Coordinates of C-alpha atoms in Angstrom, one line a residue:
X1 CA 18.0 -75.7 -1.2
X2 CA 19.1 -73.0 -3.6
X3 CA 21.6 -70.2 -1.6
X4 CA 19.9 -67.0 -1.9
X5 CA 21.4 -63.9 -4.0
X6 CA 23.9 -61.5 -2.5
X7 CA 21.9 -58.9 -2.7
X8 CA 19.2 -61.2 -0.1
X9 CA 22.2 -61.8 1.9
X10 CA 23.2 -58.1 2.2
X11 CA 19.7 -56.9 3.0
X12 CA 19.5 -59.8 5.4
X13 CA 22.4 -58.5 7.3
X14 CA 21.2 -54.6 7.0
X15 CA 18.1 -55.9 8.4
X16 CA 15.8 -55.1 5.7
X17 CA 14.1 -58.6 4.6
X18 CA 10.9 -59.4 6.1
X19 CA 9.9 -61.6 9.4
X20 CA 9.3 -64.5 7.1
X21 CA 12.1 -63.7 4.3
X22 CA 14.7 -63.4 7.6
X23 CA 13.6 -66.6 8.8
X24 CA 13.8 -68.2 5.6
X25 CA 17.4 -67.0 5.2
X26 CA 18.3 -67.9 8.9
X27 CA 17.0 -71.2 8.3
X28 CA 19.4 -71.9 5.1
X29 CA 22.4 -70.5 6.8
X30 CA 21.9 -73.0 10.0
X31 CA 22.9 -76.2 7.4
X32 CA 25.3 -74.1 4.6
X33 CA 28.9 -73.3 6.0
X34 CA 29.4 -71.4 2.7
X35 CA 26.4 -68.7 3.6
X36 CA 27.1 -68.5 7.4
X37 CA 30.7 -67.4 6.2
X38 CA 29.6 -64.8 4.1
X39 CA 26.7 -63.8 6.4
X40 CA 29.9 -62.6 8.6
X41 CA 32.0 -60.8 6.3
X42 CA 29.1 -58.5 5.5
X43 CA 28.8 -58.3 9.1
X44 CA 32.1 -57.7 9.3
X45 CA 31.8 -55.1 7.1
X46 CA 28.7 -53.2 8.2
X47 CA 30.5 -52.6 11.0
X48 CA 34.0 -51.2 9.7
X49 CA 31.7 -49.1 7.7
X50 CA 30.0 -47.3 10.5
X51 CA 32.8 -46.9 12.8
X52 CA 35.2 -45.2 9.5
X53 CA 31.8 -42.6 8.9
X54 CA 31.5 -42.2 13.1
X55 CA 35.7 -41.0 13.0
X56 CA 34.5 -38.7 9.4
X57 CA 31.6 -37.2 11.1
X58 CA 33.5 -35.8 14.4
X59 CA 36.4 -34.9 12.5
X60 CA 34.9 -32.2 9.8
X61 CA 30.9 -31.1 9.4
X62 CA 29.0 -31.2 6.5
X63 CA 28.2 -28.0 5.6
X64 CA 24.9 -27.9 4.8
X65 CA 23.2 -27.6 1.0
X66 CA 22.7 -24.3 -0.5
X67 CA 21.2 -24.5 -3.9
X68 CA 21.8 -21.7 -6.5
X69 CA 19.3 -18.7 -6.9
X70 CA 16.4 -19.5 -9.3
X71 CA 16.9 -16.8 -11.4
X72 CA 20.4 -15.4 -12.3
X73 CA 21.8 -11.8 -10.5
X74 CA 22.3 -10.7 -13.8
X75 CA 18.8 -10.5 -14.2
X76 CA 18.1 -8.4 -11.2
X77 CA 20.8 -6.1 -12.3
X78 CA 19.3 -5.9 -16.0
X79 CA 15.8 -5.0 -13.9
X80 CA 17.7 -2.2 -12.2
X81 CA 18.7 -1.1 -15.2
X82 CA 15.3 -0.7 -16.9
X83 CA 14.2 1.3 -13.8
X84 CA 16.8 3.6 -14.1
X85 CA 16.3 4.0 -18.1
X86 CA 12.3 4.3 -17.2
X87 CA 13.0 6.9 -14.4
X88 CA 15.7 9.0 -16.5
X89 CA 13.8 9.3 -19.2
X90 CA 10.5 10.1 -17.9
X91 CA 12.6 13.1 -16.0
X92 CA 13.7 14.2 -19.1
X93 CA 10.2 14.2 -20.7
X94 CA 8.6 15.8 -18.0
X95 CA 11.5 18.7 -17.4
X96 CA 10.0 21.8 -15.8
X97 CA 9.6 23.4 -12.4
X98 CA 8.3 21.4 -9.6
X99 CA 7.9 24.2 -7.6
X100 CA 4.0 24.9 -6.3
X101 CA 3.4 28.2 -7.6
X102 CA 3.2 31.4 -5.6
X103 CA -0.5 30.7 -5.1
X104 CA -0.3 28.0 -3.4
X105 CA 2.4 28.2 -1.1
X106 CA 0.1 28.7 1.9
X107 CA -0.4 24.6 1.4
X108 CA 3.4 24.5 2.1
X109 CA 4.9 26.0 5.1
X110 CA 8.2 26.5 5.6
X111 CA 7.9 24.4 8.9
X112 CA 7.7 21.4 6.7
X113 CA 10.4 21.9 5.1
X114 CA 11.3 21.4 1.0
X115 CA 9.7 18.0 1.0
X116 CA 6.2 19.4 1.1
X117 CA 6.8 21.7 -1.4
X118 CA 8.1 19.4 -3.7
X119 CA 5.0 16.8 -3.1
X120 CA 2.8 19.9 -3.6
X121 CA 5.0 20.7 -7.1
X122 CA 3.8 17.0 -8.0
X123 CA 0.5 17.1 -7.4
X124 CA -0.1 20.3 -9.0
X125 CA 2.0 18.5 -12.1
X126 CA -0.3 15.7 -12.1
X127 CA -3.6 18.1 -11.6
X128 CA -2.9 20.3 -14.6
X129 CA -1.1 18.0 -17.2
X130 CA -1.9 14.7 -15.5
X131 CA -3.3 13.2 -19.2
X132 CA 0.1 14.0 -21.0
X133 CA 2.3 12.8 -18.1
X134 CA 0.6 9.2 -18.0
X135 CA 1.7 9.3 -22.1
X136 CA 4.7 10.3 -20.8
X137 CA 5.0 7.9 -17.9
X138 CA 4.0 5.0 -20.7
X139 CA 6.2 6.4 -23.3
X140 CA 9.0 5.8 -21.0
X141 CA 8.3 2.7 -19.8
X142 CA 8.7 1.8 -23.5
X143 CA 12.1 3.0 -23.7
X144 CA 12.8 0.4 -20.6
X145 CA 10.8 -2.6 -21.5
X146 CA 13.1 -1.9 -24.8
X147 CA 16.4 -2.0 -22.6
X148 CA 15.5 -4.5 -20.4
X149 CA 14.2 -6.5 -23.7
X150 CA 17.7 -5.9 -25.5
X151 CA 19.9 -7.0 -22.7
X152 CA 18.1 -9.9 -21.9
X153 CA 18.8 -10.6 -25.7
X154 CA 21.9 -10.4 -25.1
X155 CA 22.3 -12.5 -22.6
X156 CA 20.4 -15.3 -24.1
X157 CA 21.6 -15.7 -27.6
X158 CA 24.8 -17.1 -26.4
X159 CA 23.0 -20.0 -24.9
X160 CA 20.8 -20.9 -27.1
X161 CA 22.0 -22.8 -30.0
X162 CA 18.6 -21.7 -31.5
X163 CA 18.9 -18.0 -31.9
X164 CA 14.9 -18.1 -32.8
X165 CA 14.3 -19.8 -29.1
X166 CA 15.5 -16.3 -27.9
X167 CA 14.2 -14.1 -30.5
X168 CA 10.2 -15.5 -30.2
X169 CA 9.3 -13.7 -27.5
X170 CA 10.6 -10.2 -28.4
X171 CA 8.9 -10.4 -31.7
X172 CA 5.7 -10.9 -29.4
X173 CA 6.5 -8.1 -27.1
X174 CA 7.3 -5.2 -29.6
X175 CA 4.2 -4.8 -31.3
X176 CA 2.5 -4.3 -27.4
X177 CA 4.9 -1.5 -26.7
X178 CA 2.9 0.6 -29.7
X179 CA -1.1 -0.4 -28.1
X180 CA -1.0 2.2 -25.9
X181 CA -4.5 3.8 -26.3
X182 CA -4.7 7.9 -25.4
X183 CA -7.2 8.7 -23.0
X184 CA -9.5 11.5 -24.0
X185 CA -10.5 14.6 -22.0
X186 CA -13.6 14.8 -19.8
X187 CA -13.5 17.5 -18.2
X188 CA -12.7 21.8 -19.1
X189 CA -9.2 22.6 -18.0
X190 CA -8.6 26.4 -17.1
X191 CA -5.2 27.5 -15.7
X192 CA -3.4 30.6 -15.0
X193 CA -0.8 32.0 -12.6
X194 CA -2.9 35.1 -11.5
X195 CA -6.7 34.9 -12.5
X196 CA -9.4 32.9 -13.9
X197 CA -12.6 34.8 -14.1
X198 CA -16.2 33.4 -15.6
X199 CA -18.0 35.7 -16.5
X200 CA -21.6 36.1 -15.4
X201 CA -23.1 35.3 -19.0
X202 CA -20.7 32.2 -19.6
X203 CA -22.1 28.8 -19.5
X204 CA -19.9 25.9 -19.6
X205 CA -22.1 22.6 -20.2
X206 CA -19.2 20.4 -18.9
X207 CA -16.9 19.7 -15.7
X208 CA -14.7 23.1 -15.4
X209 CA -11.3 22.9 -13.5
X210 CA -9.8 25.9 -12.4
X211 CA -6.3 26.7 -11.2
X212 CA -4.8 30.1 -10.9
X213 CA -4.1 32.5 -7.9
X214 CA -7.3 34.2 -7.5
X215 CA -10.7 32.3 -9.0
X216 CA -14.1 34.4 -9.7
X217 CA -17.0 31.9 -10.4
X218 CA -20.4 34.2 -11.9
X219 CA -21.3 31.9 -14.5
X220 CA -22.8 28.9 -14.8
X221 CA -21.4 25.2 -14.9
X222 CA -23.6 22.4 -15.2
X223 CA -21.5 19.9 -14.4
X224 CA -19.1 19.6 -11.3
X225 CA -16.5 22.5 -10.2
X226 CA -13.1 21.7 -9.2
X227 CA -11.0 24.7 -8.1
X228 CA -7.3 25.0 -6.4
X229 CA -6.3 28.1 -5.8
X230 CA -5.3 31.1 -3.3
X231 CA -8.8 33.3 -3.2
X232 CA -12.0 31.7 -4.8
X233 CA -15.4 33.2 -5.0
X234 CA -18.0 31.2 -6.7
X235 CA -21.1 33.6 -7.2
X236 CA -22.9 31.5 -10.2
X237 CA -24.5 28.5 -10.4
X238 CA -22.6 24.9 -10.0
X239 CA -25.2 22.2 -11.4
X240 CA -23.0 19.5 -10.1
X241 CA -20.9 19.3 -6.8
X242 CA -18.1 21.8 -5.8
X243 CA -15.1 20.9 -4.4
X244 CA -12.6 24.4 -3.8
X245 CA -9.2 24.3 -2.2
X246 CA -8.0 27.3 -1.3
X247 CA -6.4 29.7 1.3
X248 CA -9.9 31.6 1.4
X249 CA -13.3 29.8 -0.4
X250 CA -16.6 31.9 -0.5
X251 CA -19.4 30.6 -1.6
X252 CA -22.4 33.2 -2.6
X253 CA -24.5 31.4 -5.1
X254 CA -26.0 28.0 -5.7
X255 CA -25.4 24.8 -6.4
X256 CA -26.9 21.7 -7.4
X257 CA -25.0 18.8 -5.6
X258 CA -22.9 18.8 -2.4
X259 CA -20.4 21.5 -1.8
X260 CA -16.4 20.4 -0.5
X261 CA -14.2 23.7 0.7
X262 CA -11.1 23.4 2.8
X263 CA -8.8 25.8 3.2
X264 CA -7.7 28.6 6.2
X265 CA -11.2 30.3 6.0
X266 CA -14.2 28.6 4.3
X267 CA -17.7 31.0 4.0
X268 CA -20.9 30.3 3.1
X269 CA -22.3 33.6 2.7
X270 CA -26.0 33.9 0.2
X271 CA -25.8 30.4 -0.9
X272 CA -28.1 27.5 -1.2
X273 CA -26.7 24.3 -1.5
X274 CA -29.0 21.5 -2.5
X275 CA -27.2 18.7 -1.2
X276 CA -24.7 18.3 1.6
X277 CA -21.9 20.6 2.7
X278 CA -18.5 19.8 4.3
X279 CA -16.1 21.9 5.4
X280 CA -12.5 22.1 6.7
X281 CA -10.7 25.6 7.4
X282 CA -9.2 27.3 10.3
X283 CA -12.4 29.3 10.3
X284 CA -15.8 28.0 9.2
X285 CA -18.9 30.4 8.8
X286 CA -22.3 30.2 7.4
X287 CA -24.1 33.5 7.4
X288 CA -27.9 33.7 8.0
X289 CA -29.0 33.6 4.9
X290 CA -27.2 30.4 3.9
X291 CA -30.1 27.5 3.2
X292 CA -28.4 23.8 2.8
X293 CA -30.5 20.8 1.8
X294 CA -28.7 17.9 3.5
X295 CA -26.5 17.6 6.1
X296 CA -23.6 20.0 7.3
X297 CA -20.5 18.7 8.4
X298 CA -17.5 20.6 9.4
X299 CA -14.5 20.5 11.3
X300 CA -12.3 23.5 11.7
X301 CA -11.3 25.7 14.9
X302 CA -14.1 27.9 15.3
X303 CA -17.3 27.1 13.3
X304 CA -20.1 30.1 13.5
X305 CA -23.4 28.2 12.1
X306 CA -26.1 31.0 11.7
X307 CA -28.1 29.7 8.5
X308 CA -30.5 26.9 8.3
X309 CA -29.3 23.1 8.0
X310 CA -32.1 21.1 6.4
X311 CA -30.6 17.6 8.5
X312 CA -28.2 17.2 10.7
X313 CA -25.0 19.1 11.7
X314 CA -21.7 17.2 12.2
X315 CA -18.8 19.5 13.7
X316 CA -15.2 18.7 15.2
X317 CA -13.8 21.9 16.1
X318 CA -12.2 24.0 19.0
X319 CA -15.4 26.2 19.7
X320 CA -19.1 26.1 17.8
X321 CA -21.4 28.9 17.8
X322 CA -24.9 28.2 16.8
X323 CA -27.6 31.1 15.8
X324 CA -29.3 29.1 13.2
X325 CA -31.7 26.1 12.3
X326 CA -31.1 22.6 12.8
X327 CA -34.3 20.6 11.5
X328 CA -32.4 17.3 12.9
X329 CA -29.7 16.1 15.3
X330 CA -26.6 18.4 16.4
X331 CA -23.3 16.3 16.8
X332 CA -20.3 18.0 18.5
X333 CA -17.4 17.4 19.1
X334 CA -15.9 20.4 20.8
X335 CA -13.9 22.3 23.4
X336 CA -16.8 24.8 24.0
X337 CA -20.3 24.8 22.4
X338 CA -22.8 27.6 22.6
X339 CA -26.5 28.2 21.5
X340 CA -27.3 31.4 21.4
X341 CA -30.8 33.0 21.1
X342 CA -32.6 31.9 18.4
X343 CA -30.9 29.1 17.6
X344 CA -32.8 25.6 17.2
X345 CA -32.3 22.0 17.0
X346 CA -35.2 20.0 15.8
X347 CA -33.9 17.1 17.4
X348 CA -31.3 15.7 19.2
X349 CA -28.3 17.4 20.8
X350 CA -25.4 15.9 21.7
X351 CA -21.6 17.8 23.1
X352 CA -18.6 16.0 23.8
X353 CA -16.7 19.1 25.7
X354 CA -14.0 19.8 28.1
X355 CA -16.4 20.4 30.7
X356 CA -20.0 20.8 32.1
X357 CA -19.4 24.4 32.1
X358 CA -18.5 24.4 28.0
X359 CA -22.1 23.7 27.1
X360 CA -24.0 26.9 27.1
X361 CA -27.9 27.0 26.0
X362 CA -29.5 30.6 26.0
X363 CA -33.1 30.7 27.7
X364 CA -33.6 31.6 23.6
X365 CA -32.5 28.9 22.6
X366 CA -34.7 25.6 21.7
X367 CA -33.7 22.2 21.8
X368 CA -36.6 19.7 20.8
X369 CA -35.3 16.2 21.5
X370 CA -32.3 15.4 24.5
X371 CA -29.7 17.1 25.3
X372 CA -26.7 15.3 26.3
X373 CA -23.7 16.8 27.4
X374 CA -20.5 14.3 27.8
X375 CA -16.5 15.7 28.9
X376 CA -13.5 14.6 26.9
X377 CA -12.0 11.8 29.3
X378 CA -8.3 12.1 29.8
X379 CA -6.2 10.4 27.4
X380 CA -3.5 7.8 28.3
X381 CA 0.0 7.2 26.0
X382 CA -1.1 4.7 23.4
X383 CA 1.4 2.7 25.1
X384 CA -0.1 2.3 28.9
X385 CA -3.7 1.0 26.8
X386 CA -4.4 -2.6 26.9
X387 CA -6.3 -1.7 23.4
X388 CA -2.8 -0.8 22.0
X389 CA -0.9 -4.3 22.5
X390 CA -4.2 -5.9 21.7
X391 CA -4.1 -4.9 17.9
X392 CA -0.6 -5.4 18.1
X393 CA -1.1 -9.2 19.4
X394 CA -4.0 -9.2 17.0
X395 CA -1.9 -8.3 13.7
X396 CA 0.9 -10.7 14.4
X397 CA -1.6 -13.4 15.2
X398 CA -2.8 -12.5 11.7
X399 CA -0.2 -12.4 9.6
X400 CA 1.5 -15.5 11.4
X401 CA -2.0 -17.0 10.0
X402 CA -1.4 -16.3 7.0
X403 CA 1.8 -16.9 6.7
X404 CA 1.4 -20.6 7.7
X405 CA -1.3 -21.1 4.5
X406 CA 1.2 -18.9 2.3
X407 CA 4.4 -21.3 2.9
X408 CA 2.3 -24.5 2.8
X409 CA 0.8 -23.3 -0.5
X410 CA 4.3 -22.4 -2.0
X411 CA 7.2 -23.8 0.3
X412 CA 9.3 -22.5 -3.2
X413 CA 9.3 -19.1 -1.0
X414 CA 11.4 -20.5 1.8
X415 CA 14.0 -22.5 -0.1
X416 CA 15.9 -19.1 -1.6
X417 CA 18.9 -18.5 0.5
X418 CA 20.1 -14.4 0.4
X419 CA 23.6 -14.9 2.5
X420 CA 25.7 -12.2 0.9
X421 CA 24.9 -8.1 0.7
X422 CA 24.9 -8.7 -3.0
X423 CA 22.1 -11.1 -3.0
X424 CA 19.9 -9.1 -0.4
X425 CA 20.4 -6.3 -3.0
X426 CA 19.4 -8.3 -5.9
X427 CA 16.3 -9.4 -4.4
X428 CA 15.4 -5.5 -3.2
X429 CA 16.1 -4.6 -6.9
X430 CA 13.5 -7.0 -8.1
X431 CA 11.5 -5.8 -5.2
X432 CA 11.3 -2.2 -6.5
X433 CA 10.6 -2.8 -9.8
X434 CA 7.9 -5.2 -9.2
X435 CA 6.5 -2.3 -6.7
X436 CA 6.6 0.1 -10.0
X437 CA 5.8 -1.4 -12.8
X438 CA 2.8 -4.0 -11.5
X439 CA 0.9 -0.5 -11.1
X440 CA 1.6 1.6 -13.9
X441 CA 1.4 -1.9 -16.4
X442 CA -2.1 -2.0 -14.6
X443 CA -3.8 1.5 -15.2
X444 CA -2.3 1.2 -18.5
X445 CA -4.3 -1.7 -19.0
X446 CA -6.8 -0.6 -17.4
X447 CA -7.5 2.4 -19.8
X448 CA -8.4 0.1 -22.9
X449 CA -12.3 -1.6 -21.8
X450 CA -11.0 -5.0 -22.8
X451 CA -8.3 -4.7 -20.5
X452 CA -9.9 -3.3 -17.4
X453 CA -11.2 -6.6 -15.9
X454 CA -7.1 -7.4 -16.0
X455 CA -5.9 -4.1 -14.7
X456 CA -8.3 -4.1 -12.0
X457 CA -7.5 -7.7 -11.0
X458 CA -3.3 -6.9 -11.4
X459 CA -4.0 -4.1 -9.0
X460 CA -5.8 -6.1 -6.5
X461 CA -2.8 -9.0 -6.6
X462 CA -0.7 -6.0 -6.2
X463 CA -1.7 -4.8 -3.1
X464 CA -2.2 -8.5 -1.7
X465 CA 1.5 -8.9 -2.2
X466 CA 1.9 -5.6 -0.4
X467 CA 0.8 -7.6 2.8
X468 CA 2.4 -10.8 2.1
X469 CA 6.0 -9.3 0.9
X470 CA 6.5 -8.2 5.2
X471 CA 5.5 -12.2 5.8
X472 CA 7.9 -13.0 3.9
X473 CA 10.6 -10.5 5.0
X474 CA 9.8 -11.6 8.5
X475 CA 10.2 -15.2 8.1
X476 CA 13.6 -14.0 6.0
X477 CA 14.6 -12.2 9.5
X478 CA 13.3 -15.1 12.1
X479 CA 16.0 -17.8 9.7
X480 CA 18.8 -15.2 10.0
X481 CA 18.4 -14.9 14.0
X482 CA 17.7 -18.3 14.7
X483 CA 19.5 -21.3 13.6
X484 CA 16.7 -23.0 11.3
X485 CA 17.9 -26.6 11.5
X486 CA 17.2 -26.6 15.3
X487 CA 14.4 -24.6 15.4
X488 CA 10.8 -25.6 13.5
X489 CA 10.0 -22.9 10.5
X490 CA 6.8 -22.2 12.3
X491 CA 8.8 -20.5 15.6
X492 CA 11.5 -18.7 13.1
X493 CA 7.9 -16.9 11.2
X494 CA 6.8 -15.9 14.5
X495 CA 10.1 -14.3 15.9
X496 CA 10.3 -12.4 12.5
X497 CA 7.1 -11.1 12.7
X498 CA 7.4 -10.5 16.3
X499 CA 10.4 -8.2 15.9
X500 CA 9.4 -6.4 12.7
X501 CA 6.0 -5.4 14.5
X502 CA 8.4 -3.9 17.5
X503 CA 10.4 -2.4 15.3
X504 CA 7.3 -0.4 13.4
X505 CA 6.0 1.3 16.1
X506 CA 9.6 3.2 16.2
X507 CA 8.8 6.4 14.9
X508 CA 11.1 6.9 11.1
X509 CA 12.8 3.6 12.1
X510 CA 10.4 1.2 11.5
X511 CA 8.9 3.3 8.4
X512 CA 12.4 2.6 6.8
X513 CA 12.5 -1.0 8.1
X514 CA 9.1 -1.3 6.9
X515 CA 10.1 -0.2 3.5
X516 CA 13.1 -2.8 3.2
X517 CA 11.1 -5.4 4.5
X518 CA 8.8 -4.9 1.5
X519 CA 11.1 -4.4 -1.0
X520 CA 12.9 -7.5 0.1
X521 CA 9.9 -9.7 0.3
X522 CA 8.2 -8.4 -3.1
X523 CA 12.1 -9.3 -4.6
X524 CA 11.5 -13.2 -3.1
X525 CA 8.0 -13.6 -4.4
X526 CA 9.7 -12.2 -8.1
X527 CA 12.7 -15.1 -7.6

């Protein structure tokens, strides 16, 4: 019989042949000396083998495989780069006061402190020359796709032996940076530091917004109304809705939609509104001869309701006062609610109040379906609620959920190793400019109708990977405080989601842990 190879002979002895192909060899080496002999030097040899790796094992560990990032620091550092160039250059277009001006400071208290007033600053900004700063914005973000574009040249054409391998793709991307399509206007735009004033034989056939200090409406608009502003009177006629913010809002003539005023005092004094109303304010009146269509909703400290509501009446405030007509339901939500004479609901009444004694009804008063009368029940901490650590159980439970589909779909997430300070700041810088320029890329793209469909899908994605960027921060946590080679990925997810949800309910801590936890894990999901 033919010996078998050496490489039969060596499996033979690692125990890797088959039942029969083990038997078959056994067999040979029972009647050849020459096999049985070599049979035991492989033996022989297996086992110096294992006792020489047994000593090299106890005497140093292995350390354990840690492959390179996917994408190089420099990269991240080129990103940070861009964001600076996008951020100091749109400063430098958009230069000029961010104060809110001396009409609107009543939005602002000084309690607040200068952060308020800088948001307001903003907002007016975007309100009044919102069109040119989105050119801006774009225009900008030009400048550093152009950096970013340049030093990522740079930093290829010295690997590639090709210099047109490096220079394809910035001959595609230049032309984009010059699409940019300029929105029109829609809308009348009237703005002054003191005083806007339409006359009473000025008709604007178009949406009007106003902003100034003091705002006199006799005119008429047949669109919609927008005002901001200290003191607004709107005495014309508003064809479309009316939405008025201001310190004081009095509305004395009529309009054609739904009516929206906030502000410290909100009056509905001669008006008919053929819609809905809703107001917020300190102070909420509607005079006698006010007729609204719809519904009234309001929510304010004191609301005095003496006109005629041609539905229901919706209030939240600290005491209502009702002289007037309700042809449906009255809703309330109140410390003290009171119906003097003459006042009527046509249906249903209903007060939530501090107690029995904070519902009054005047023998004037009429009330044509049920009157139900409820007290405020005393309100435990959040914490001492069963409801509370339910929805906190519930959201970890959730996002542990999902973040068992997420990792099985793309392990690639959990194989990125951020050791060093350096490399958690790379992946933040990533992070941030991922969190910037998804959304302004989007309503850029979203302004031209081909691109709408993709802006509107980008933005969708974006706020998806809002959610999943803390999964993946809290699965980056649960692998730094637990040892992951002893310890199955699923458990390390749950302790990272486990502390960040503790962590959030801390009030400012967990809003900045919260924040670093998404930069971090929108800066993964970019790697």
């Amino acid at each position: 019989m033919t010996c078998p190879a050496a490489l039969t002979r060596s499996m033979y002895v690692d125990g890797a042949l088959s039942r029969d192909e083990a038997t078959a060899v056994e067999r040979h080496a029972d009647g050849c000396a020459d096999c049985r002999q070599r049979l035991e030097l492989l033996r022989q040899e297996r086992t110096a083998l294992r006792q020489a790796l047994r000593r090299a094992e106890t005497a140093a560990a292995i350390p354990p495989f840690a492959p390179p990032p996917v994408i190089s620091a420099l990269l991240a550092w080129l990103g940070w780069s861009a964001l600076a160039a996008w951020a100091v250059n749109l400063a430098w277009l958009t230069a000029g006061p961010l104060e809110p001006p001396l009409w609107l400071q009543w939005l602002a208290p000084d309690a607040l402190g200068t952060g308020v007033s800088l948001l307001m600053g903003v907002l007016v900004r975007l309100a009044a020359d919102g069109q040119q700063l989105w050119l801006r914005a774009v225009s900008a973000g030009g400048l550093a796709s152009l950096v970013l574009l340049l030093a990522t040249l740079a930093w290829l054409l010295p690997r590639r032996r090709n210099a047109s391998q490096a220079l394809w793709p910035a001959l595609l991307t230049l032309p984009l940076l010059a699409l940019t399509p300029s929105p029109g206007h829609a809308f009348e735009l009237r703005r002054d530091d003191t005083r806007v004033t339409v006359g009473a034989e000025e008709i604007i056939d178009d949406t009007l917004v106003v902003l100034a200090e003091t705002v006199l409406v006799e005119g008429t608009i047949t669109g919609d109304l927008v005002v901001l502003g200290e003191r607004v009177t709107v005495r014309g006629r508003v064809g479309g809705n009316l939405l008025a913010f201001a310190e004081e809002v009095s509305v004395e003539g009529e309009v054609g939609g739904s009516v929206l005023g906030a502000g410290e005092t909100v009056d509905l004094r001669a008006a008919v509104v053929n819609a809905n109303a809703y107001a917020l304010g300190e102070t909420v009146s509607v005079s006698s001869d006010v007729r609204i269509a719809g519904n009234l909703a309001a929510a304010a400290r004191s609301l005095e309701a003496h006109g005629s509501v041609g539905r229901d009446l919706l209030t939240a405030a600290q005491s209502v006062t009702l002289r007037g007509t309700t042809e449906r339901d009255l809703r309330a939500y109140a410390g003290t609610v009171s119906l003097e004479e003459g006042a009527r609901v046509g249906g249903d009444l209903f007060a939530r109040v501090r107690g029995d004694e904070d519902l009054q009804i005047a023998g004037g008063a009429t009330v044509a379906g049920d009157t139900t009368r409820e007290t405020w029940p005393e309100r435990p901490s959040r914490f001492a609620t069963a409801d509370f650590y339910l929805g906190q159980l519930l959201s970890v439970a959730a996002a542990f959920i999902t973040g068992l589909v997420l990792f099985a779909l793309f392990p690639g997430l959990r194989r990125l190793r951020l050791e060093s300070g350096s490399q958690l700041l790379t992946a933040a810088g990533f992070g941030a400019l991922a969190l910037i320029v998804v959304p302004v890329a989007a309503v850029v793209t979203t302004i031209t109708l081909i691109g709408a469909p993709l802006g509107i899908l980008a933005l969708v994605l974006w706020l998806a990977a809002l959610y999943l960027a803390g999964i993946i921060a809290a699965d980056l946590l649960g692998r730094r405080l637990l040892d992951p080679a002893r310890h199955r990925p699923a458990l390390l997810l749950l302790v990272g989601l486990a502390v960040l949800q503790v962590i959030g309910i801390i009030p400012y801590l967990g809003g900045l842990v919260g924040l670093a936890a998404l930069l971090l894990g929108r800066g993964v999901m970019v790697l």
